[in-house]
GROMACS .gro file of C-alpha atoms in nm:
model
  395
    1MET     CA    1   0.870   2.683  -0.977
    2SER     CA    2   0.562   2.580  -1.211
    3VAL     CA    3   0.169   2.468  -1.028
    4SER     CA    4   0.024   2.160  -1.167
    5PRO     CA    5  -0.341   2.268  -1.371
    6PHE     CA    6  -0.492   1.923  -1.136
    7ARG     CA    7  -0.407   2.064  -0.831
    8ALA     CA    8  -0.711   2.302  -0.811
    9HIS     CA    9  -0.913   1.966  -0.747
   10TRP     CA   10  -0.723   1.920  -0.405
   11SER     CA   11  -0.717   2.109  -0.065
   12LEU     CA   12  -0.321   2.022  -0.035
   13ASP     CA   13  -0.136   2.288   0.165
   14PRO     CA   14  -0.059   2.538  -0.173
   15SER     CA   15   0.334   2.641   0.031
   16ILE     CA   16   0.403   2.252   0.074
   17VAL     CA   17   0.515   2.048  -0.246
   18TYR     CA   18   0.337   1.737  -0.146
   19LEU     CA   19   0.612   1.471  -0.268
   20ASN     CA   20   0.476   1.166  -0.007
   21HIS     CA   21   0.160   1.038  -0.173
   22GLY     CA   22   0.192   0.689  -0.086
   23ALA     CA   23   0.174   0.709   0.222
   24TYR     CA   24  -0.148   0.877   0.325
   25GLY     CA   25  -0.269   0.945  -0.062
   26ALA     CA   26  -0.469   1.301  -0.079
   27CYS     CA   27  -0.826   1.306  -0.158
   28PRO     CA   28  -0.953   1.564  -0.404
   29THR     CA   29  -1.217   1.793  -0.330
   30ALA     CA   30  -1.530   1.720  -0.468
   31VAL     CA   31  -1.505   1.293  -0.322
   32LEU     CA   32  -1.441   1.522   0.007
   33GLN     CA   33  -1.799   1.670  -0.078
   34VAL     CA   34  -1.954   1.372  -0.142
   35GLN     CA   35  -1.878   1.205   0.153
   36SER     CA   36  -1.924   1.480   0.330
   37GLU     CA   37  -2.335   1.495   0.204
   38LEU     CA   38  -2.280   1.095   0.310
   39ARG     CA   39  -2.240   1.169   0.657
   40ALA     CA   40  -2.498   1.471   0.657
   41HIS     CA   41  -2.781   1.155   0.542
   42LEU     CA   42  -2.609   0.899   0.762
   43GLU     CA   43  -2.715   1.101   1.113
   44ALA     CA   44  -3.051   1.287   0.928
   45SER     CA   45  -3.189   0.885   0.957
   46PRO     CA   46  -2.952   0.658   1.114
   47MET     CA   47  -3.190   0.371   1.106
   48ARG     CA   48  -3.292   0.464   0.779
   49PHE     CA   49  -2.871   0.433   0.661
   50PHE     CA   50  -2.816   0.104   0.836
   51VAL     CA   51  -3.123  -0.093   0.820
   52ARG     CA   52  -3.241  -0.035   0.493
   53GLU     CA   53  -2.944   0.133   0.301
   54TYR     CA   54  -2.635   0.056   0.412
   55GLU     CA   55  -2.632  -0.323   0.230
   56GLY     CA   56  -2.729  -0.170  -0.097
   57ARG     CA   57  -2.534   0.101  -0.109
   58LEU     CA   58  -2.208  -0.105  -0.068
   59ASP     CA   59  -2.282  -0.396  -0.292
   60GLU     CA   60  -2.275  -0.080  -0.469
   61ALA     CA   61  -1.980   0.041  -0.414
   62ARG     CA   62  -1.771  -0.340  -0.441
   63ALA     CA   63  -1.909  -0.346  -0.747
   64ALA     CA   64  -1.743  -0.078  -0.930
   65LEU     CA   65  -1.446  -0.183  -0.754
   66ALA     CA   66  -1.444  -0.517  -0.860
   67ALA     CA   67  -1.454  -0.403  -1.188
   68PHE     CA   68  -1.187  -0.149  -1.184
   69LEU     CA   69  -0.961  -0.455  -1.022
   70ASP     CA   70  -1.141  -0.722  -1.212
   71ALA     CA   71  -1.209  -1.001  -0.964
   72ASP     CA   72  -1.554  -1.160  -0.853
   73PRO     CA   73  -1.768  -0.863  -0.651
   74GLU     CA   74  -1.794  -1.264  -0.486
   75ASP     CA   75  -1.510  -1.227  -0.333
   76LEU     CA   76  -1.426  -0.890  -0.246
   77SER     CA   77  -1.478  -0.787   0.087
   78PHE     CA   78  -1.426  -0.421   0.268
   79VAL     CA   79  -1.193  -0.312   0.556
   80SER     CA   80  -0.997  -0.001   0.683
   81ASN     CA   81  -0.656  -0.005   0.548
   82ALA     CA   82  -0.441  -0.288   0.442
   83THR     CA   83  -0.249  -0.367   0.717
   84SER     CA   84  -0.616  -0.496   0.824
   85GLY     CA   85  -0.635  -0.720   0.576
   86VAL     CA   86  -0.287  -0.830   0.616
   87ASN     CA   87  -0.390  -0.871   0.992
   88ALA     CA   88  -0.720  -1.027   0.950
   89VAL     CA   89  -0.514  -1.332   0.716
   90LEU     CA   90  -0.306  -1.447   0.921
   91ARG     CA   91  -0.466  -1.451   1.229
   92SER     CA   92  -0.764  -1.662   1.102
   93LEU     CA   93  -0.512  -1.930   0.998
   94ARG     CA   94  -0.374  -2.202   1.175
   95PHE     CA   95  -0.004  -2.297   1.183
   96ALA     CA   96   0.183  -2.531   1.392
   97PRO     CA   97   0.531  -2.586   1.513
   98GLY     CA   98   0.786  -2.680   1.202
   99ASP     CA   99   0.540  -2.488   0.986
  100GLU     CA  100   0.737  -2.206   0.781
  101LEU     CA  101   0.567  -1.883   0.657
  102LEU     CA  102   0.802  -1.691   0.429
  103THR     CA  103   0.834  -1.341   0.330
  104THR     CA  104   1.091  -1.122   0.156
  105ASP     CA  105   1.348  -0.827   0.348
  106HIS     CA  106   1.193  -0.616   0.201
  107GLU     CA  107   0.831  -0.654   0.387
  108TYR     CA  108   0.683  -0.365   0.517
  109ASN     CA  109   0.749  -0.330   0.863
  110ALA     CA  110   0.339  -0.335   1.012
  111SER     CA  111   0.278  -0.678   0.803
  112ARG     CA  112   0.599  -0.787   0.915
  113ASN     CA  113   0.536  -0.735   1.271
  114ALA     CA  114   0.207  -0.978   1.206
  115LEU     CA  115   0.337  -1.243   1.038
  116ASP     CA  116   0.596  -1.226   1.351
  117TRP     CA  117   0.344  -1.238   1.624
  118VAL     CA  118   0.161  -1.482   1.505
  119ALA     CA  119   0.439  -1.698   1.427
  120SER     CA  120   0.546  -1.685   1.783
  121ARG     CA  121   0.221  -1.838   1.932
  122SER     CA  122   0.197  -2.130   1.689
  123GLY     CA  123   0.557  -2.182   1.691
  124ALA     CA  124   0.567  -2.167   1.360
  125GLN     CA  125   0.943  -2.040   1.212
  126VAL     CA  126   0.967  -1.722   0.968
  127VAL     CA  127   1.152  -1.728   0.681
  128THR     CA  128   1.280  -1.425   0.501
  129ALA     CA  129   1.407  -1.430   0.146
  130ALA     CA  130   1.692  -1.189   0.064
  131LEU     CA  131   1.597  -1.008  -0.205
  132PRO     CA  132   1.900  -0.879  -0.465
  133TRP     CA  133   2.005  -0.553  -0.433
  134PRO     CA  134   2.124  -0.354  -0.575
  135SER     CA  135   1.993  -0.380  -0.903
  136PRO     CA  136   1.732  -0.695  -0.865
  137THR     CA  137   1.557  -0.768  -1.169
  138PRO     CA  138   1.264  -0.977  -1.192
  139ALA     CA  139   1.390  -1.319  -1.278
  140THR     CA  140   1.708  -1.251  -0.927
  141VAL     CA  141   1.376  -1.193  -0.740
  142VAL     CA  142   1.160  -1.515  -0.801
  143GLU     CA  143   1.547  -1.718  -0.795
  144ALA     CA  144   1.567  -1.586  -0.454
  145VAL     CA  145   1.265  -1.637  -0.301
  146LEU     CA  146   1.196  -2.035  -0.430
  147ALA     CA  147   1.537  -2.075  -0.297
  148ARG     CA  148   1.394  -2.057   0.077
  149VAL     CA  149   1.133  -2.224  -0.032
  150THR     CA  150   1.082  -2.632   0.098
  151PRO     CA  151   0.807  -2.876   0.216
  152ARG     CA  152   0.743  -2.727   0.581
  153THR     CA  153   0.673  -2.373   0.347
  154ARG     CA  154   0.260  -2.312   0.418
  155LEU     CA  155   0.205  -1.910   0.342
  156PHE     CA  156   0.414  -1.634   0.086
  157LEU     CA  157   0.330  -1.306   0.261
  158VAL     CA  158   0.475  -1.025  -0.043
  159ASP     CA  159   0.493  -0.665  -0.063
  160HIS     CA  160   0.307  -0.549  -0.436
  161ILE     CA  161   0.505  -0.259  -0.439
  162THR     CA  162   0.774  -0.239  -0.174
  163SER     CA  163   0.743  -0.006   0.067
  164GLN     CA  164   1.058   0.113   0.138
  165THR     CA  165   1.219   0.049  -0.198
  166ALA     CA  166   0.939   0.068  -0.463
  167LEU     CA  167   1.028  -0.194  -0.650
  168VAL     CA  168   0.739  -0.338  -0.848
  169LEU     CA  169   0.791  -0.724  -0.769
  170PRO     CA  170   0.708  -0.984  -1.019
  171LEU     CA  171   0.377  -1.095  -0.873
  172ARG     CA  172   0.270  -1.316  -1.072
  173GLU     CA  173   0.545  -1.540  -1.148
  174LEU     CA  174   0.555  -1.521  -0.795
  175VAL     CA  175   0.168  -1.689  -0.675
  176GLN     CA  176   0.240  -1.938  -1.005
  177ALA     CA  177   0.550  -2.080  -0.918
  178LEU     CA  178   0.459  -2.095  -0.504
  179ARG     CA  179   0.122  -2.244  -0.617
  180ALA     CA  180   0.333  -2.461  -0.814
  181ARG     CA  181   0.430  -2.614  -0.452
  182GLY     CA  182   0.167  -2.551  -0.285
  183VAL     CA  183   0.257  -2.261  -0.118
  184GLU     CA  184  -0.050  -1.972  -0.173
  185THR     CA  185  -0.037  -1.641  -0.114
  186LEU     CA  186  -0.094  -1.323   0.038
  187VAL     CA  187   0.009  -1.024  -0.101
  188ASP     CA  188   0.021  -0.717   0.081
  189GLY     CA  189  -0.056  -0.489  -0.225
  190ALA     CA  190  -0.115  -0.138  -0.064
  191HIS     CA  191   0.019   0.096  -0.258
  192ALA     CA  192  -0.054  -0.121  -0.590
  193PRO     CA  193  -0.436  -0.009  -0.691
  194GLY     CA  194  -0.467   0.291  -0.938
  195GLN     CA  195  -0.002   0.260  -0.950
  196VAL     CA  196   0.013  -0.053  -1.234
  197PRO     CA  197  -0.239  -0.255  -1.380
  198LEU     CA  198  -0.364  -0.517  -1.179
  199SER     CA  199  -0.631  -0.791  -1.268
  200LEU     CA  200  -0.757  -0.968  -0.965
  201ARG     CA  201  -0.915  -1.219  -1.161
  202THR     CA  202  -0.568  -1.363  -1.344
  203LEU     CA  203  -0.368  -1.345  -1.064
  204ASN     CA  204  -0.544  -1.533  -0.907
  205ALA     CA  205  -0.332  -1.511  -0.565
  206GLY     CA  206  -0.512  -1.662  -0.218
  207TYR     CA  207  -0.580  -1.349  -0.031
  208TYR     CA  208  -0.444  -1.006  -0.164
  209THR     CA  209  -0.573  -0.632   0.003
  210GLY     CA  210  -0.482  -0.307  -0.081
  211ASN     CA  211  -0.589   0.046  -0.069
  212CYS     CA  212  -0.799   0.268  -0.205
  213HIS     CA  213  -0.693   0.608   0.025
  214LYS     CA  214  -0.305   0.651  -0.158
  215TRP     CA  215  -0.318   0.603  -0.580
  216LEU     CA  216  -0.714   0.557  -0.582
  217CYS     CA  217  -0.763   0.891  -0.360
  218ALA     CA  218  -1.066   0.786  -0.197
  219PRO     CA  219  -1.036   0.863   0.166
  220LYS     CA  220  -0.906   0.767   0.411
  221GLY     CA  221  -1.050   0.396   0.539
  222ALA     CA  222  -1.100   0.274   0.214
  223ALA     CA  223  -0.929  -0.050   0.133
  224PHE     CA  224  -1.042  -0.457   0.040
  225LEU     CA  225  -0.961  -0.779   0.093
  226HIS     CA  226  -0.976  -1.038  -0.231
  227VAL     CA  227  -1.010  -1.384  -0.127
  228ARG     CA  228  -1.062  -1.730  -0.331
  229LYS     CA  229  -1.340  -1.827  -0.315
  230ASP     CA  230  -1.258  -2.229  -0.225
  231LEU     CA  231  -1.005  -2.047   0.064
  232GLN     CA  232  -1.311  -1.800   0.231
  233GLU     CA  233  -1.436  -2.060   0.498
  234ASP     CA  234  -1.124  -1.969   0.750
  235LEU     CA  235  -1.174  -1.684   0.689
  236LYS     CA  236  -1.266  -1.409   0.940
  237PRO     CA  237  -1.250  -1.070   1.017
  238LEU     CA  238  -1.070  -0.920   1.333
  239SER     CA  239  -1.358  -0.850   1.510
  240VAL     CA  240  -1.619  -1.137   1.506
  241SER     CA  241  -1.975  -1.001   1.488
  242HIS     CA  242  -2.358  -1.077   1.422
  243GLY     CA  243  -2.228  -1.274   1.062
  244HIS     CA  244  -2.099  -1.551   1.266
  245ASN     CA  245  -2.435  -1.703   1.278
  246SER     CA  246  -2.714  -1.515   1.093
  247PRO     CA  247  -2.916  -1.761   0.919
  248ARG     CA  248  -2.959  -1.589   0.599
  249GLN     CA  249  -2.868  -1.812   0.304
  250ASP     CA  250  -2.925  -1.495  -0.001
  251ARG     CA  251  -2.478  -1.455   0.094
  252SER     CA  252  -2.241  -1.603   0.168
  253ARG     CA  253  -2.026  -1.652   0.535
  254PHE     CA  254  -1.760  -1.448   0.423
  255ARG     CA  255  -1.960  -1.154   0.358
  256LEU     CA  256  -2.218  -1.226   0.626
  257ASP     CA  257  -1.938  -1.195   0.834
  258PHE     CA  258  -1.717  -0.880   0.627
  259ASP     CA  259  -2.002  -0.654   0.568
  260TRP     CA  260  -2.081  -0.576   0.932
  261THR     CA  261  -1.776  -0.629   1.199
  262GLY     CA  262  -2.007  -0.344   1.415
  263THR     CA  263  -2.150  -0.002   1.350
  264ALA     CA  264  -1.829   0.227   1.214
  265ASP     CA  265  -1.869   0.521   0.962
  266PRO     CA  266  -1.867   0.298   0.590
  267THR     CA  267  -1.876   0.622   0.372
  268PRO     CA  268  -1.480   0.566   0.276
  269ALA     CA  269  -1.603   0.267   0.152
  270LEU     CA  270  -1.890   0.411  -0.005
  271CYS     CA  271  -1.701   0.658  -0.181
  272VAL     CA  272  -1.475   0.496  -0.357
  273PRO     CA  273  -1.684   0.446  -0.727
  274HIS     CA  274  -1.679   0.829  -0.667
  275ALA     CA  275  -1.298   0.851  -0.654
  276LEU     CA  276  -1.297   0.629  -0.889
  277ARG     CA  277  -1.431   0.869  -1.163
  278THR     CA  278  -1.338   1.192  -1.062
  279LEU     CA  279  -0.955   1.079  -1.145
  280GLU     CA  280  -1.071   0.853  -1.476
  281ARG     CA  281  -1.230   1.225  -1.627
  282MET     CA  282  -0.943   1.422  -1.543
  283LEU     CA  283  -0.716   1.272  -1.845
  284PRO     CA  284  -0.853   1.196  -2.233
  285GLY     CA  285  -0.703   0.870  -2.106
  286GLY     CA  286  -0.828   0.774  -1.808
  287TRP     CA  287  -0.672   0.528  -1.593
  288PRO     CA  288  -0.437   0.372  -1.817
  289ALA     CA  289  -0.287   0.749  -1.950
  290ILE     CA  290  -0.302   0.783  -1.527
  291MET     CA  291  -0.044   0.560  -1.450
  292ALA     CA  292   0.133   0.575  -1.794
  293GLY     CA  293   0.185   0.941  -1.667
  294ASN     CA  294   0.250   0.865  -1.383
  295ARG     CA  295   0.446   0.600  -1.387
  296ALA     CA  296   0.668   0.843  -1.653
  297LYS     CA  297   0.724   1.135  -1.401
  298ALA     CA  298   0.857   0.871  -1.194
  299LEU     CA  299   1.125   0.812  -1.406
  300ALA     CA  300   1.178   1.089  -1.553
  301ALA     CA  301   1.285   1.218  -1.122
  302ARG     CA  302   1.443   0.936  -1.035
  303LYS     CA  303   1.701   1.026  -1.364
  304LEU     CA  304   1.729   1.383  -1.270
  305LEU     CA  305   1.837   1.289  -0.905
  306CYS     CA  306   2.096   1.026  -1.022
  307GLU     CA  307   2.245   1.253  -1.226
  308ARG     CA  308   2.230   1.474  -0.980
  309LEU     CA  309   2.396   1.277  -0.710
  310GLY     CA  310   2.638   1.083  -0.950
  311VAL     CA  311   2.452   0.739  -0.811
  312GLN     CA  312   2.285   0.474  -1.030
  313PRO     CA  313   1.943   0.367  -1.087
  314HIS     CA  314   1.905   0.030  -0.794
  315CYS     CA  315   1.684  -0.152  -1.062
  316PRO     CA  316   1.544  -0.168  -1.382
  317ASP     CA  317   1.272   0.047  -1.584
  318GLU     CA  318   1.091  -0.241  -1.551
  319MET     CA  319   0.991  -0.242  -1.172
  320VAL     CA  320   0.893   0.124  -1.154
  321GLY     CA  321   0.587   0.232  -1.132
  322SER     CA  322   0.438   0.574  -1.011
  323MET     CA  323   0.695   0.589  -0.696
  324ALA     CA  324   1.106   0.559  -0.734
  325THR     CA  325   1.423   0.544  -0.496
  326VAL     CA  326   1.753   0.755  -0.490
  327ALA     CA  327   2.008   0.542  -0.262
  328LEU     CA  328   2.143   0.870  -0.054
  329PRO     CA  329   2.444   0.842   0.179
  330ASP     CA  330   2.477   0.699   0.548
  331GLY     CA  331   2.337   1.031   0.772
  332TYR     CA  332   2.287   1.131   1.119
  333PRO     CA  333   2.298   0.792   1.244
  334THR     CA  334   2.120   0.902   1.626
  335SER     CA  335   1.784   1.031   1.477
  336PRO     CA  336   1.498   0.757   1.670
  337PRO     CA  337   1.419   0.451   1.495
  338PRO     CA  338   1.120   0.361   1.315
  339PRO     CA  339   0.799   0.487   1.350
  340SER     CA  340   0.904   0.788   1.435
  341PHE     CA  341   1.257   0.812   1.260
  342ARG     CA  342   1.260   1.144   1.123
  343ASP     CA  343   1.571   1.171   0.943
  344PRO     CA  344   1.722   1.577   0.942
  345LEU     CA  345   1.704   1.568   0.573
  346GLN     CA  346   1.380   1.474   0.573
  347ASP     CA  347   1.352   1.846   0.803
  348ARG     CA  348   1.525   2.034   0.625
  349LEU     CA  349   1.375   2.009   0.334
  350ILE     CA  350   1.043   2.058   0.442
  351THR     CA  351   1.190   2.327   0.656
  352GLY     CA  352   1.428   2.487   0.432
  353HIS     CA  353   1.231   2.439   0.086
  354GLN     CA  354   0.864   2.336   0.185
  355ILE     CA  355   0.922   2.013   0.014
  356GLU     CA  356   0.786   1.642   0.154
  357VAL     CA  357   0.953   1.348   0.044
  358PRO     CA  358   1.038   1.036   0.240
  359ILE     CA  359   1.324   0.923   0.306
  360ILE     CA  360   1.320   0.591   0.445
  361PRO     CA  361   1.597   0.391   0.636
  362TRP     CA  362   1.644   0.130   0.513
  363PRO     CA  363   1.789  -0.174   0.515
  364GLN     CA  364   1.881  -0.036   0.847
  365ALA     CA  365   1.959   0.330   1.011
  366PRO     CA  366   2.194   0.541   0.871
  367GLN     CA  367   2.536   0.367   0.986
  368ARG     CA  368   2.823   0.618   0.947
  369HIS     CA  369   2.912   0.851   1.192
  370LEU     CA  370   2.905   1.157   1.011
  371ARG     CA  371   2.879   1.379   1.363
  372LEU     CA  372   2.641   1.620   1.145
  373SER     CA  373   2.358   1.782   1.282
  374ALA     CA  374   2.000   1.934   1.138
  375GLN     CA  375   2.155   2.202   1.100
  376LEU     CA  376   2.450   2.125   0.992
  377TYR     CA  377   2.289   1.923   0.690
  378ASN     CA  378   2.225   2.284   0.510
  379THR     CA  379   2.635   2.314   0.426
  380HIS     CA  380   2.667   1.912   0.308
  381THR     CA  381   2.722   1.844  -0.087
  382GLU     CA  382   2.467   1.571  -0.046
  383TYR     CA  383   2.201   1.779   0.101
  384GLN     CA  384   2.270   2.056  -0.194
  385HIS     CA  385   2.260   1.770  -0.430
  386LEU     CA  386   1.934   1.689  -0.370
  387ALA     CA  387   1.751   2.002  -0.288
  388GLU     CA  388   1.864   2.151  -0.648
  389ALA     CA  389   1.790   1.846  -0.800
  390LEU     CA  390   1.395   1.866  -0.617
  391GLU     CA  391   1.374   2.179  -0.718
  392ALA     CA  392   1.538   2.154  -1.086
  393LEU     CA  393   1.222   1.839  -1.099
  394LEU     CA  394   0.970   2.100  -1.003
  395ARG     CA  395   1.038   2.367  -1.208
   0.00000   0.00000   0.00000
């Protein structure tokens, strides 16, 4: 099995082939070292750091991230993760009985839970657009979403890149079509920054939240929320703090509210510029080369796996970023449901082959009762083909 020359930049367990960067990400050791130094500096004099330095350091990090995202820094705030960003928006907006909140059947479970909860408290109704599956196209996705829009639609919640199925959705077309119908879009872009080119200025969505700890490789706890200027007045962070009644006039209320929500460790956000620079320097072409190279590897891996398993790809190449899914036969049906779901096949890949790769029960947990156990998966034909294909891919 070949070892990537880039592996030395990470502290990942060398005995594990880690193919699940989309879940939690991994931070380069050089960035972790900067974070350790920042923490040591903070703890040496907390008053100096938070009172005299924090705001300036945060502005510098925000400016670097805004440049990468092609966004106005004034429209950008740091949050702990994309789920927090989704919740901040949903819990700030006011809905009434009869309002419709639109989403898709590929929506990330945590964000869908937040949408359901907010709707249940206001009497609004969640409307789900079923995306074509298998074989979606950008055009059929847009058609399926617009077919569920009514005069009562107030907000559209959508993944930029779906977590369960890794589809890069036609976001610009969706945002423009919904705005033309008077509907703002809340984008859960957890997977997008660093995986696909992104211009928030061009996209012009009402709300966009994304993680920096996945494909940007920043420390855990670094994420952002971008809100269009005309919508910022109604937004509050999950923790309302001193910014709410601050008399300062040198900053917008949006920044005053979100920049300080209480004492916390700010080093993940402050390390974002270091993460951006660290990865950019790893390839001569910088970030465009990184994204193009990762996408090419994902497409090549999908092709190999589909050939070995005798299945067809479930979406066109244009809807693939740095992740790709391959459909598997129904498996063992008695595994616990999400979030504790652990497919026996996934367990066998890690215990038998030291391959860490996600296996997602979507659109539901396995249905066909094969009377298999984790032990019996070792002799199951599909398991053998998958393991062989993954190992061939990694040679």
